[in-house]
PDB file of C-alpha atoms in Angstrom:
ATOM      1  CA  MET A  19      16.094   3.124  10.172  1.00 82.00           C
ATOM      2  CA  LYS A  20      18.793   0.931   8.213  1.00 83.00           C
ATOM      3  CA  LYS A  21      17.313  -0.786   5.003  1.00 78.00           C
ATOM      4  CA  THR A  22      17.426  -4.036   5.999  1.00 77.00           C
ATOM      5  CA  ASP A  23      14.921  -3.500   8.496  1.00 94.00           C
ATOM      6  CA  LYS A  24      12.391  -2.068   6.987  1.00 96.00           C
ATOM      7  CA  VAL A  25      13.156  -4.982   4.881  1.00 96.00           C
ATOM      8  CA  GLU A  26      12.767  -7.130   8.049  1.00 96.00           C
ATOM      9  CA  ILE A  27       9.061  -5.816   8.808  1.00 97.00           C
ATOM     10  CA  PHE A  28       7.567  -6.669   5.520  1.00 98.00           C
ATOM     11  CA  LYS A  29       9.357 -10.404   4.982  1.00 97.00           C
ATOM     12  CA  THR A  30       6.047 -11.900   4.876  1.00 97.00           C
ATOM     13  CA  GLU A  31       4.452  -9.768   2.389  1.00 98.00           C
ATOM     14  CA  ILE A  32       7.717  -9.210   0.129  1.00 98.00           C
ATOM     15  CA  ASN A  33       7.517 -13.517   0.135  1.00 98.00           C
ATOM     16  CA  TYR A  34       3.762 -13.454  -1.185  1.00 98.00           C
ATOM     17  CA  VAL A  35       5.430 -12.000  -4.282  1.00 98.00           C
ATOM     18  CA  LYS A  36       6.177 -15.030  -6.694  1.00 98.00           C
ATOM     19  CA  ASP A  37       9.222 -13.641  -9.175  1.00 98.00           C
ATOM     20  CA  ALA A  38      12.568 -13.536  -7.796  1.00 98.00           C
ATOM     21  CA  GLU A  39      13.147 -10.066 -10.087  1.00 98.00           C
ATOM     22  CA  ARG A  40      10.372  -7.879  -8.467  1.00 98.00           C
ATOM     23  CA  ARG A  41      10.500  -9.322  -4.570  1.00 98.00           C
ATOM     24  CA  LYS A  42      13.486  -7.536  -5.486  1.00 98.00           C
ATOM     25  CA  ASP A  43      12.236  -4.744  -6.434  1.00 98.00           C
ATOM     26  CA  LEU A  44       9.767  -4.744  -4.156  1.00 98.00           C
ATOM     27  CA  LYS A  45      12.401  -4.389  -1.462  1.00 98.00           C
ATOM     28  CA  THR A  46      14.550  -2.180  -3.475  1.00 98.00           C
ATOM     29  CA  LEU A  47      11.447   0.116  -2.892  1.00 98.00           C
ATOM     30  CA  ILE A  48      10.637  -0.411   0.659  1.00 98.00           C
ATOM     31  CA  GLY A  49      13.871   0.722   1.358  1.00 96.00           C
ATOM     32  CA  LEU A  50      13.215   4.278  -0.064  1.00 96.00           C
ATOM     33  CA  LEU A  51      10.252   4.869   2.265  1.00 97.00           C
ATOM     34  CA  PRO A  52      11.016   7.331   4.573  1.00 96.00           C
ATOM     35  CA  ASP A  53      11.476   5.994   8.425  1.00 95.00           C
ATOM     36  CA  TYR A  54       7.582   7.241   9.764  1.00 95.00           C
ATOM     37  CA  PHE A  55       6.044   5.252   7.709  1.00 95.00           C
ATOM     38  CA  PHE A  56       7.134   2.722  10.138  1.00 96.00           C
ATOM     39  CA  GLU A  57       6.219   4.589  12.953  1.00 94.00           C
ATOM     40  CA  ILE A  58       2.727   6.141  12.636  1.00 93.00           C
ATOM     41  CA  PRO A  59      -0.649   5.032  13.644  1.00 91.00           C
ATOM     42  CA  ALA A  60      -2.627   4.270   9.877  1.00 90.00           C
ATOM     43  CA  SER A  61      -5.477   7.643  10.814  1.00 81.00           C
ATOM     44  CA  SER A  62      -3.596  10.784  12.639  1.00 72.00           C
ATOM     45  CA  THR A  63      -7.537  11.371  13.950  1.00 74.00           C
ATOM     46  CA  GLY A  64      -8.347   7.887  15.040  1.00 71.00           C
ATOM     47  CA  LYS A  65     -11.957   8.757  13.018  1.00 74.00           C
ATOM     48  CA  TYR A  66     -11.101   6.539   9.586  1.00 74.00           C
ATOM     49  CA  HIS A  67      -9.212   3.166  11.117  1.00 83.00           C
ATOM     50  CA  PRO A  68      -9.948   0.168  12.979  1.00 86.00           C
ATOM     51  CA  SER A  69      -8.097  -0.352  16.554  1.00 85.00           C
ATOM     52  CA  PHE A  70      -5.545  -2.964  15.162  1.00 91.00           C
ATOM     53  CA  SER A  71      -4.324   0.404  12.652  1.00 90.00           C
ATOM     54  CA  LEU A  72      -4.124   3.068  15.798  1.00 89.00           C
ATOM     55  CA  GLY A  73      -1.134   3.809  17.245  1.00 89.00           C
ATOM     56  CA  GLU A  74       2.987   3.838  16.864  1.00 92.00           C
ATOM     57  CA  LYS A  75       3.281   1.511  13.718  1.00 94.00           C
ATOM     58  CA  GLY A  76      -0.114   1.328  13.008  1.00 92.00           C
ATOM     59  CA  LEU A  77       0.541   1.833   9.266  1.00 95.00           C
ATOM     60  CA  VAL A  78       2.544  -0.575   9.409  1.00 97.00           C
ATOM     61  CA  ARG A  79      -0.242  -3.076  10.488  1.00 96.00           C
ATOM     62  CA  HIS A  80      -2.683  -1.187   7.922  1.00 96.00           C
ATOM     63  CA  THR A  81      -0.764  -2.379   4.974  1.00 97.00           C
ATOM     64  CA  LYS A  82       0.268  -5.637   6.451  1.00 98.00           C
ATOM     65  CA  ALA A  83      -3.962  -6.016   6.727  1.00 97.00           C
ATOM     66  CA  ALA A  84      -4.351  -4.751   3.026  1.00 98.00           C
ATOM     67  CA  VAL A  85      -1.683  -7.182   1.938  1.00 98.00           C
ATOM     68  CA  ARG A  86      -3.172 -10.220   3.422  1.00 98.00           C
ATOM     69  CA  ILE A  87      -6.668  -9.352   2.066  1.00 98.00           C
ATOM     70  CA  ALA A  88      -5.452  -9.315  -1.321  1.00 98.00           C
ATOM     71  CA  TYR A  89      -2.911 -12.588  -0.721  1.00 98.00           C
ATOM     72  CA  GLU A  90      -6.795 -14.438   0.159  1.00 97.00           C
ATOM     73  CA  LEU A  91      -8.779 -13.152  -2.127  1.00 98.00           C
ATOM     74  CA  LEU A  92      -6.271 -13.825  -5.139  1.00 98.00           C
ATOM     75  CA  ASN A  93      -5.450 -16.959  -4.031  1.00 97.00           C
ATOM     76  CA  ASN A  94      -9.074 -18.361  -4.227  1.00 97.00           C
ATOM     77  CA  ASN A  95      -9.772 -19.313  -7.121  1.00 94.00           C
ATOM     78  CA  THR A  96     -13.104 -17.961  -7.382  1.00 95.00           C
ATOM     79  CA  VAL A  97     -12.077 -14.486  -6.573  1.00 95.00           C
ATOM     80  CA  GLY A  98      -7.775 -14.604  -8.036  1.00 96.00           C
ATOM     81  CA  ALA A  99      -8.551 -16.788 -11.258  1.00 95.00           C
ATOM     82  CA  LYS A 100      -9.080 -13.293 -13.327  1.00 95.00           C
ATOM     83  CA  PHE A 101      -5.733 -11.795 -12.300  1.00 98.00           C
ATOM     84  CA  ASP A 102      -2.307 -14.019 -14.001  1.00 97.00           C
ATOM     85  CA  SER A 103       0.356 -14.659 -11.696  1.00 97.00           C
ATOM     86  CA  LYS A 104       2.416 -11.324 -12.770  1.00 98.00           C
ATOM     87  CA  ASP A 105      -0.174  -8.839 -12.040  1.00 98.00           C
ATOM     88  CA  LYS A 106      -0.417 -10.621  -8.913  1.00 98.00           C
ATOM     89  CA  ASP A 107       2.359 -10.005  -7.781  1.00 98.00           C
ATOM     90  CA  LEU A 108       1.645  -6.160  -8.892  1.00 98.00           C
ATOM     91  CA  ILE A 109      -1.694  -5.872  -6.662  1.00 98.00           C
ATOM     92  CA  ILE A 110       0.789  -7.636  -3.716  1.00 98.00           C
ATOM     93  CA  ILE A 111       3.640  -4.614  -4.442  1.00 98.00           C
ATOM     94  CA  ALA A 112       0.810  -1.970  -4.956  1.00 98.00           C
ATOM     95  CA  LEU A 113      -0.732  -2.399  -1.763  1.00 98.00           C
ATOM     96  CA  THR A 114       2.486  -2.928   0.236  1.00 98.00           C
ATOM     97  CA  LEU A 115       3.243   0.776  -0.763  1.00 98.00           C
ATOM     98  CA  HIS A 116       0.319   2.306  -1.217  1.00 98.00           C
ATOM     99  CA  ASP A 117       0.342   4.758   1.786  1.00 95.00           C
ATOM    100  CA  GLY A 118       4.584   4.889   1.838  1.00 96.00           C
ATOM    101  CA  VAL A 119       4.708   8.403   2.312  1.00 94.00           C
ATOM    102  CA  LYS A 120       1.170   8.980   3.701  1.00 93.00           C
ATOM    103  CA  SER A 121       2.210  12.254   5.787  1.00 86.00           C
ATOM    104  CA  GLY A 122       4.317  13.599   2.626  1.00 84.00           C
ATOM    105  CA  MET A 123       8.041  13.312   2.343  1.00 84.00           C
ATOM    106  CA  GLU A 124       8.800  15.032   4.894  1.00 81.00           C
ATOM    107  CA  HIS A 125       7.000  13.827   8.126  1.00 79.00           C
ATOM    108  CA  SER A 126       4.189  16.217   8.556  1.00 74.00           C
ATOM    109  CA  LYS A 127       1.181  15.835  11.238  1.00 75.00           C
ATOM    110  CA  TYR A 128      -1.735  14.936   9.101  1.00 73.00           C
ATOM    111  CA  THR A 129      -2.515  12.841   6.333  1.00 80.00           C
ATOM    112  CA  LYS A 130      -1.338  14.164   2.269  1.00 85.00           C
ATOM    113  CA  PHE A 131      -4.465  14.048   0.267  1.00 87.00           C
ATOM    114  CA  ASP A 132      -2.469  14.052  -2.426  1.00 89.00           C
ATOM    115  CA  HIS A 133      -0.605  10.670  -1.049  1.00 94.00           C
ATOM    116  CA  PRO A 134      -1.001   8.743  -3.262  1.00 96.00           C
ATOM    117  CA  LEU A 135       0.858  10.652  -6.217  1.00 96.00           C
ATOM    118  CA  LEU A 136       3.900  11.641  -3.999  1.00 96.00           C
ATOM    119  CA  ILE A 137       4.898   7.924  -3.764  1.00 97.00           C
ATOM    120  CA  SER A 138       3.660   7.400  -7.282  1.00 97.00           C
ATOM    121  CA  LYS A 139       6.445   9.689  -8.346  1.00 97.00           C
ATOM    122  CA  LEU A 140       8.917   9.006  -5.986  1.00 97.00           C
ATOM    123  CA  ILE A 141       8.372   5.257  -7.759  1.00 98.00           C
ATOM    124  CA  MET A 142       9.116   6.727 -11.280  1.00 98.00           C
ATOM    125  CA  GLU A 143      11.771   8.262  -9.646  1.00 97.00           C
ATOM    126  CA  ASN A 144      13.517   5.597  -8.854  1.00 98.00           C
ATOM    127  CA  LYS A 145      12.434   3.467 -12.037  1.00 98.00           C
ATOM    128  CA  ASP A 146      16.042   2.713 -12.811  1.00 97.00           C
ATOM    129  CA  LYS A 147      17.208   0.991 -10.300  1.00 98.00           C
ATOM    130  CA  LEU A 148      14.140  -1.876 -10.811  1.00 98.00           C
ATOM    131  CA  SER A 149      14.546  -4.390 -12.986  1.00 98.00           C
ATOM    132  CA  MET A 150      10.765  -4.257 -13.626  1.00 98.00           C
ATOM    133  CA  GLU A 151       9.454  -3.471 -17.260  1.00 97.00           C
ATOM    134  CA  VAL A 152       8.183   0.258 -17.143  1.00 97.00           C
ATOM    135  CA  ASP A 153       4.873  -0.394 -18.356  1.00 98.00           C
ATOM    136  CA  ASP A 154       4.642  -3.181 -14.923  1.00 98.00           C
ATOM    137  CA  ILE A 155       6.193  -0.035 -13.109  1.00 98.00           C
ATOM    138  CA  ARG A 156       3.423   2.477 -14.399  1.00 98.00           C
ATOM    139  CA  LYS A 157       0.966  -0.447 -13.601  1.00 98.00           C
ATOM    140  CA  VAL A 158       1.415  -0.395 -10.065  1.00 98.00           C
ATOM    141  CA  CYS A 159       1.929   3.673 -10.599  1.00 98.00           C
ATOM    142  CA  THR A 160      -1.589   3.470 -11.702  1.00 98.00           C
ATOM    143  CA  MET A 161      -2.770   0.521  -9.036  1.00 98.00           C
ATOM    144  CA  ILE A 162      -1.430   3.281  -6.374  1.00 98.00           C
ATOM    145  CA  GLU A 163      -1.932   6.143  -7.223  1.00 98.00           C
ATOM    146  CA  SER A 164      -6.303   5.178  -7.337  1.00 98.00           C
ATOM    147  CA  HIS A 165      -5.564   3.406  -4.174  1.00 97.00           C
ATOM    148  CA  MET A 166      -8.781   5.764  -2.825  1.00 95.00           C
ATOM    149  CA  GLY A 167     -11.452   4.617  -4.537  1.00 95.00           C
ATOM    150  CA  GLU A 168     -14.003   7.256  -4.799  1.00 94.00           C
ATOM    151  CA  TRP A 169     -12.674  10.105  -2.841  1.00 91.00           C
ATOM    152  CA  THR A 170     -10.871  11.913  -5.221  1.00 92.00           C
ATOM    153  CA  TYR A 171     -12.277  15.579  -4.507  1.00 89.00           C
ATOM    154  CA  ASP A 172      -9.369  17.409  -2.103  1.00 86.00           C
ATOM    155  CA  ASN A 173     -11.770  20.026  -0.286  1.00 84.00           C
ATOM    156  CA  TYR A 174      -8.935  22.034   0.749  1.00 81.00           C
ATOM    157  CA  GLN A 175      -7.798  22.840  -2.507  1.00 81.00           C
ATOM    158  CA  LYS A 176     -11.753  22.449  -4.029  1.00 85.00           C
ATOM    159  CA  LYS A 177     -10.943  20.308  -6.752  1.00 86.00           C
ATOM    160  CA  GLU A 178     -10.706  16.499  -7.943  1.00 89.00           C
ATOM    161  CA  VAL A 179      -6.974  15.625  -7.352  1.00 92.00           C
ATOM    162  CA  LEU A 180      -6.672  11.652  -7.642  1.00 94.00           C
ATOM    163  CA  PRO A 181      -7.565   9.269  -9.937  1.00 95.00           C
ATOM    164  CA  LYS A 182     -10.473   6.695  -9.733  1.00 97.00           C
ATOM    165  CA  PRO A 183     -10.245   3.251 -10.335  1.00 97.00           C
ATOM    166  CA  ARG A 184     -10.552   2.482 -13.607  1.00 98.00           C
ATOM    167  CA  THR A 185      -9.078  -0.979 -14.669  1.00 98.00           C
ATOM    168  CA  ALA A 186      -9.998  -4.623 -12.889  1.00 97.00           C
ATOM    169  CA  GLU A 187      -6.756  -4.140 -10.621  1.00 98.00           C
ATOM    170  CA  GLN A 188      -6.875  -0.827 -10.062  1.00 98.00           C
ATOM    171  CA  ARG A 189     -10.327  -1.505  -7.797  1.00 98.00           C
ATOM    172  CA  PHE A 190      -9.268  -4.541  -6.290  1.00 98.00           C
ATOM    173  CA  VAL A 191      -6.379  -2.603  -4.613  1.00 98.00           C
ATOM    174  CA  HIS A 192      -8.822  -0.271  -3.337  1.00 98.00           C
ATOM    175  CA  MET A 193     -11.109  -2.927  -2.571  1.00 97.00           C
ATOM    176  CA  CYS A 194      -8.165  -4.172  -0.108  1.00 98.00           C
ATOM    177  CA  ASP A 195      -7.251  -1.438   1.076  1.00 97.00           C
ATOM    178  CA  PHE A 196     -11.118   0.057   1.960  1.00 96.00           C
ATOM    179  CA  LEU A 197     -11.359  -3.489   3.590  1.00 96.00           C
ATOM    180  CA  ALA A 198      -8.495  -2.401   5.890  1.00 95.00           C
ATOM    181  CA  SER A 199      -9.816   0.435   6.917  1.00 93.00           C
ATOM    182  CA  ARG A 200     -13.197  -0.877   8.105  1.00 93.00           C
ATOM    183  CA  LYS A 201     -13.364  -0.733  12.435  1.00 88.00           C
ATOM    184  CA  PHE A 202     -15.677  -3.621  12.215  1.00 91.00           C
ATOM    185  CA  LEU A 203     -12.596  -5.150  11.104  1.00 88.00           C
ATOM    186  CA  ASP A 204     -10.809  -6.887  14.394  1.00 87.00           C
ATOM    187  CA  ILE A 205      -7.298  -8.728  13.014  1.00 92.00           C
ATOM    188  CA  LYS A 206      -5.398  -9.854  15.996  1.00 91.00           C
ATOM    189  CA  PHE A 207      -0.937  -9.039  15.846  1.00 93.00           C
ATOM    190  CA  GLU A 208       1.314  -9.991  18.170  1.00 91.00           C
ATOM    191  CA  ASN A 209       4.757  -8.106  17.378  1.00 90.00           C
ATOM    192  CA  ASN A 210       3.177  -6.242  14.521  1.00 90.00           C
ATOM    193  CA  GLU A 211       2.428  -9.799  12.439  1.00 92.00           C
ATOM    194  CA  ILE A 212      -0.817 -10.863  11.569  1.00 93.00           C
ATOM    195  CA  VAL A 213      -1.398 -13.730  14.262  1.00 91.00           C
ATOM    196  CA  GLU A 214      -3.382 -17.195  12.241  1.00 84.00           C
TER     197      GLU A 214
END
């Protein structure tokens, strides 16, 4: 899949980012995502996500739902007023990328428990391609690393692997991802875009 195709899939979400340089950075990072991300379901087993995020391109639809939830809440003065414009952009970037290597750098059949750490590593390895300050890149990475919320313990490794969200931004990213994974939600999609 060509980089431009990947970017085109997320043009709506990219345009939620207000700052032009951060939009360019998001495009660069989307271009680095493995091709399988754009094809697979959000859940390899179907147990943990609603029907709109299952099947082909389900992970793209899950991501779009999480970003849209964030966008709506960030534009609501009651909820979004605690975040400044830059943090709102960084939240949108984090949610767009949060499951970017969900099945690992090379596609495996199942979700990699440490996928938040893997995408964070990919971003940091490519920080020289970005215009964002390293502190902002790291902030995006910490939001991604903690997006699993309370699910931090890997039963296979028998240890705590992921950090819990601590900051308001980290908790917000987790909340949006969590809501997008609730089975009672029924978000309508047409051609993998949310229908109003």
